[in-house]
PDB file of C-alpha atoms in Angstrom:
ATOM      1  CA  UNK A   4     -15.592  -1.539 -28.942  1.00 72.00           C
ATOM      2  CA  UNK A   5     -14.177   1.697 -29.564  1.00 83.00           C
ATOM      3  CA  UNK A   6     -10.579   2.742 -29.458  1.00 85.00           C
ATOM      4  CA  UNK A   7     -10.771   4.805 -26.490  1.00 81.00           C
ATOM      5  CA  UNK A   8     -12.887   1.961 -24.292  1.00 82.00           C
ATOM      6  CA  UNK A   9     -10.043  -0.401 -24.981  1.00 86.00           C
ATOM      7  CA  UNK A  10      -7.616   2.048 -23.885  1.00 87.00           C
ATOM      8  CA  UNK A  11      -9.234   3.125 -20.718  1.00 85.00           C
ATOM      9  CA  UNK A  12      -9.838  -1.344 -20.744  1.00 85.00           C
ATOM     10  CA  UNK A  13      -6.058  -1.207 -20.737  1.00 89.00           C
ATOM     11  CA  UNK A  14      -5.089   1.322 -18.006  1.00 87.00           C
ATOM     12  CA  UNK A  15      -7.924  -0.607 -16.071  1.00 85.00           C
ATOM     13  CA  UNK A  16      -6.370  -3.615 -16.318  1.00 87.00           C
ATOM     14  CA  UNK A  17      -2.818  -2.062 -15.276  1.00 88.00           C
ATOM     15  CA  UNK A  18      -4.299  -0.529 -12.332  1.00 87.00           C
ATOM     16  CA  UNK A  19      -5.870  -3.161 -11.097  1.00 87.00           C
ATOM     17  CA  UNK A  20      -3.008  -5.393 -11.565  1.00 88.00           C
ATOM     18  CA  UNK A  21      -0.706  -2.937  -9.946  1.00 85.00           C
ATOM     19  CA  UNK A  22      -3.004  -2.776  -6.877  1.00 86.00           C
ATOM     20  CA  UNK A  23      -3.363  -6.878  -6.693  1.00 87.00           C
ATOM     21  CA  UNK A  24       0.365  -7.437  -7.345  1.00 88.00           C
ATOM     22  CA  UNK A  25       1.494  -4.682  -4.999  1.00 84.00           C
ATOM     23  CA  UNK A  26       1.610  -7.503  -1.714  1.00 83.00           C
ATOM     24  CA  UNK A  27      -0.055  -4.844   0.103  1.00 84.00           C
ATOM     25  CA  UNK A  28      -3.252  -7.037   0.816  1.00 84.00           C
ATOM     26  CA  UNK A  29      -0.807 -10.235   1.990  1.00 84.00           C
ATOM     27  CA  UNK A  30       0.321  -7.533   4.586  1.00 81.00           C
ATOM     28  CA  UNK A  31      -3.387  -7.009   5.650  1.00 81.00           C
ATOM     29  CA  UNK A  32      -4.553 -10.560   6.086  1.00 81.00           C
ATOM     30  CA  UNK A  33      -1.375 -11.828   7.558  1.00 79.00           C
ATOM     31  CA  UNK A  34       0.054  -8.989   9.663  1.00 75.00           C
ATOM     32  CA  UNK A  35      -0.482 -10.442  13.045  1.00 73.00           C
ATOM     33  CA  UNK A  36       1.544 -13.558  12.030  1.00 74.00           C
ATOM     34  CA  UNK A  37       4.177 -11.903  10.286  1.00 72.00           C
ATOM     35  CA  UNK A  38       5.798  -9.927  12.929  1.00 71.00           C
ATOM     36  CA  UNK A  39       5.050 -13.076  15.372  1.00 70.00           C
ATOM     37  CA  UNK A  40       8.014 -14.951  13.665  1.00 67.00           C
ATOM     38  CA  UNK A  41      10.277 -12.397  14.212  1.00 61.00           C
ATOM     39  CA  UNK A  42      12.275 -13.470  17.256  1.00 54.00           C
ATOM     40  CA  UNK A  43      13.294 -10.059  18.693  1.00 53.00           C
ATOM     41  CA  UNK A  44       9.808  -8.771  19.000  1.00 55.00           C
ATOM     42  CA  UNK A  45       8.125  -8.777  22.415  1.00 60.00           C
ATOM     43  CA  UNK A  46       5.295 -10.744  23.283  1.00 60.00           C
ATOM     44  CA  UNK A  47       1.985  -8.748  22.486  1.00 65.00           C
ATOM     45  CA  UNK A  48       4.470  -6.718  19.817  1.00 69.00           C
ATOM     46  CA  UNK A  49       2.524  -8.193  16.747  1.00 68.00           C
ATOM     47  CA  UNK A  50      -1.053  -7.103  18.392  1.00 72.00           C
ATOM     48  CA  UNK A  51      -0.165  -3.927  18.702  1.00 75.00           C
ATOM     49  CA  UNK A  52       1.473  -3.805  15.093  1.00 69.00           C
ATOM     50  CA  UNK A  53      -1.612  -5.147  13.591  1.00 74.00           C
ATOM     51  CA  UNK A  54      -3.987  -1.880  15.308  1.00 80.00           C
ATOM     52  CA  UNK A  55      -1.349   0.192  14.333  1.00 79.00           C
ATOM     53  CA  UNK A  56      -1.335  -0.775  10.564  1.00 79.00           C
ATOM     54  CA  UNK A  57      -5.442  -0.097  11.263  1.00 84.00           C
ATOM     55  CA  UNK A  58      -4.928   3.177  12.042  1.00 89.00           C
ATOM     56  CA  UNK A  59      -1.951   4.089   9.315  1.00 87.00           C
ATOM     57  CA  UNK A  60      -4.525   2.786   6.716  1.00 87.00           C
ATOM     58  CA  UNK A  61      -7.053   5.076   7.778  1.00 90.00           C
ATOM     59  CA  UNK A  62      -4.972   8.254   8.341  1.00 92.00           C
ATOM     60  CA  UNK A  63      -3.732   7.175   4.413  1.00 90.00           C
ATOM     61  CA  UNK A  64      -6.713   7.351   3.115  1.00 88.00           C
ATOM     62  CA  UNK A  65      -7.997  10.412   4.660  1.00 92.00           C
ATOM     63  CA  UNK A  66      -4.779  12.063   3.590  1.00 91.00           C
ATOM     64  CA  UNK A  67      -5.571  10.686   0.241  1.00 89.00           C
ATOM     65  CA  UNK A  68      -9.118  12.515   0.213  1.00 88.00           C
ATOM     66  CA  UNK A  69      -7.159  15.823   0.787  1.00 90.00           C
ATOM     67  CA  UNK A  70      -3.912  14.843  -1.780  1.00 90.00           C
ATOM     68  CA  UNK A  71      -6.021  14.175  -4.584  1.00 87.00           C
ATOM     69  CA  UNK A  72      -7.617  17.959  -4.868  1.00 84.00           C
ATOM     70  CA  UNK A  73      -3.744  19.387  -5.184  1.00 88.00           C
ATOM     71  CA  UNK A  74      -2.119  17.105  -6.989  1.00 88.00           C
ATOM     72  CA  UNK A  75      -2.484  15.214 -10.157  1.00 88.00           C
ATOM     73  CA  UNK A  76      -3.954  11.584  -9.566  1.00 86.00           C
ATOM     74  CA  UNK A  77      -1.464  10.208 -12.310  1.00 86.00           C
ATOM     75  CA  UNK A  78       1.415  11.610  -9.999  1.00 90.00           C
ATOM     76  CA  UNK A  79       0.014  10.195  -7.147  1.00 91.00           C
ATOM     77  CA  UNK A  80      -0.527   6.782  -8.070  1.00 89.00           C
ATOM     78  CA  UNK A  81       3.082   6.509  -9.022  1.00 91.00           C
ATOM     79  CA  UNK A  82       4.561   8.288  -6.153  1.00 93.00           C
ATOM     80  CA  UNK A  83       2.499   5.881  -4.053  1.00 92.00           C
ATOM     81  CA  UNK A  84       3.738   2.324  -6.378  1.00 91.00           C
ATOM     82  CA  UNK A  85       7.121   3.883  -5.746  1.00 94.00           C
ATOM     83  CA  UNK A  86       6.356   4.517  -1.899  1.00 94.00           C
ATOM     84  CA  UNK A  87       5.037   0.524  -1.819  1.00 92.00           C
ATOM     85  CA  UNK A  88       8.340  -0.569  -3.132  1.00 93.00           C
ATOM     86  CA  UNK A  89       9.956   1.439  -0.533  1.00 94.00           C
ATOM     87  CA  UNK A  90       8.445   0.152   2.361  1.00 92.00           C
ATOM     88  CA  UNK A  91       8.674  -3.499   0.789  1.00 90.00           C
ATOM     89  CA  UNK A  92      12.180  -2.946   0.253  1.00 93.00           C
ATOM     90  CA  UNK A  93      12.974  -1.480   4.182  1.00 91.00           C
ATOM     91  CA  UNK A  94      10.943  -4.327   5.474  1.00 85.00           C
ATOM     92  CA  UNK A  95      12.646  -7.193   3.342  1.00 86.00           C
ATOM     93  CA  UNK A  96      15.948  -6.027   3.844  1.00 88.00           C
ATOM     94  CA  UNK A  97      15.871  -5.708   7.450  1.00 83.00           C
ATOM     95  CA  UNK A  98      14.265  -8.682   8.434  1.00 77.00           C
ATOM     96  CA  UNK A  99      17.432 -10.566   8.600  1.00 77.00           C
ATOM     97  CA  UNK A 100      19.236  -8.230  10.859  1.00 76.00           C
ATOM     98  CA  UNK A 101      16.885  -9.368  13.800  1.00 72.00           C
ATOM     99  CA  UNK A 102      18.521 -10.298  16.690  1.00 70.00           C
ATOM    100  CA  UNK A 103      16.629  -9.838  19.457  1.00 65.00           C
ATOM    101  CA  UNK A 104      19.356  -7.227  20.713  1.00 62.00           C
ATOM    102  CA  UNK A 105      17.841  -3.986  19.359  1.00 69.00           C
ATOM    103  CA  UNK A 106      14.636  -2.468  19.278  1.00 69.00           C
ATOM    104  CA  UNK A 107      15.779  -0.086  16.838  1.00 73.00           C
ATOM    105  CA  UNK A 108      15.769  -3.137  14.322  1.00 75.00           C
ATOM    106  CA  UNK A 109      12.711  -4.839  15.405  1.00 73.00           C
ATOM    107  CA  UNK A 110      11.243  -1.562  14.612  1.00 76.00           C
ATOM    108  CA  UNK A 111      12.586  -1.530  11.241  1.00 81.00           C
ATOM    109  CA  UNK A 112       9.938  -4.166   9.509  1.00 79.00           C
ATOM    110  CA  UNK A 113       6.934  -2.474  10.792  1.00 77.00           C
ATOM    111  CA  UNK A 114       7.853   1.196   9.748  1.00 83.00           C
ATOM    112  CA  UNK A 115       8.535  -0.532   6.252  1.00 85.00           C
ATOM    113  CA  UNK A 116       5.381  -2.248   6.094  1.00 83.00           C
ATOM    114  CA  UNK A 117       3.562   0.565   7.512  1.00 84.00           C
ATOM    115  CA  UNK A 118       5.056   2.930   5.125  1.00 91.00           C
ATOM    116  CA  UNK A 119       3.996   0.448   2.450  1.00 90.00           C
ATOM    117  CA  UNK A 120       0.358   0.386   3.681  1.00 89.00           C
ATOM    118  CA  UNK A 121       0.285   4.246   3.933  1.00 92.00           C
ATOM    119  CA  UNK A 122       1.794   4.200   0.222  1.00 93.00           C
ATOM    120  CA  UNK A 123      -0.983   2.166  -0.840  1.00 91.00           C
ATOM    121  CA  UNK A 124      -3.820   3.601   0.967  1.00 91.00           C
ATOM    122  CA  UNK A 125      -2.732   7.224  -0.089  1.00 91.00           C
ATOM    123  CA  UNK A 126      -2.876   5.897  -3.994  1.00 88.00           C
ATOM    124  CA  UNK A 127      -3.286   2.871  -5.857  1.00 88.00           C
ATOM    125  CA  UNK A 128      -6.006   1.347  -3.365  1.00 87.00           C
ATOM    126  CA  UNK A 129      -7.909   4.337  -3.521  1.00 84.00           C
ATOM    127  CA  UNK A 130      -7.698   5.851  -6.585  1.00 85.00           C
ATOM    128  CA  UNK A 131      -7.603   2.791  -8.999  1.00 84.00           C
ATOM    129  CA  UNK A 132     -11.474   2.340  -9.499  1.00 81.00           C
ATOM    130  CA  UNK A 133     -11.523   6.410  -9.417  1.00 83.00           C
ATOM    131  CA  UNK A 134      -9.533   6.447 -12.137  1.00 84.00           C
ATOM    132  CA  UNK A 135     -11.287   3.427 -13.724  1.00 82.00           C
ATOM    133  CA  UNK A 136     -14.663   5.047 -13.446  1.00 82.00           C
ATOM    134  CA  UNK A 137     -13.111   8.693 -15.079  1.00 84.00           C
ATOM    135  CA  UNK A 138     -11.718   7.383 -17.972  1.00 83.00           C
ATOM    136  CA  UNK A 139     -14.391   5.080 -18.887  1.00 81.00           C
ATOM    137  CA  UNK A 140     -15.976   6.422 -22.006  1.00 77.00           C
ATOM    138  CA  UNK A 141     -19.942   7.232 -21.208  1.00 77.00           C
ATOM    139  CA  UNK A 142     -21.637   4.290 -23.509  1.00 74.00           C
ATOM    140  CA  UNK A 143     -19.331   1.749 -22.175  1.00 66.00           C
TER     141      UNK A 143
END
């Protein structure tokens, strides 16, 4: 193996790892059960969560298909592992100031883990096996 297919071997890996490690798909496969243990949210809340983290991962990776002509894909993978941490961050920290008294608060988890899906969907879902395939060296 050349020196440049175990570099682009490396980044690969990263990527990949980044994308797996990023608890983005946990959010997917679990989201209607997540915001059911949440006392404060109405009943039928987490339903209507769960279609609307449907339709924020679409709309992020449309926005992704127009993104990646304008700006860098380098920059936009990190921006969107820094936007993941964000919404991680909003959603963990606000989880225990449910109360059942606010909707305001109740709100709080599901912008975060939307944000977090539109993060991901914008960058390091889409663009990791882009970037994979690009840097690839032709034999390999």
């Amino acid at each position: 193996m050349t020196k440049a297919a175990l570099k682009s071997l490396f980044i690969g890996i990263v990527l990949v790892i980044l994308e797996e490690f990023s608890g983005c798909y946990l959010l997917l496969y679990r989201a209607g059960s997540f915001f059911d243990q949440f006392e404060g949210v109405p009943i039928g809340y987490a339903d209507t969560a769960s279609m609307m983290i449907g339709f924020i991962q679409v709309v992020g990776a449309y926005v992704s298909t127009l993104m990646v002509k304008r700006i860098e894909k380098k920059c936009l993978i990190i921006s969107s592992a820094v936007g993941i941490a964000c919404g991680m961050l909003l959603a963990g920290f606000t989880i225990p100031l449910i109360d059942g008294s606010s909707t305001l608060i109740s709100l709080l988890p599901v912008i975060g883990v939307s944000f977090s899906l539109f993060s991901a969907n914008v960058g390091v879902f889409v663009l990791s096996f882009v970037v994979l395939a690009e840097i690839t060296p032709t034999k390999v």
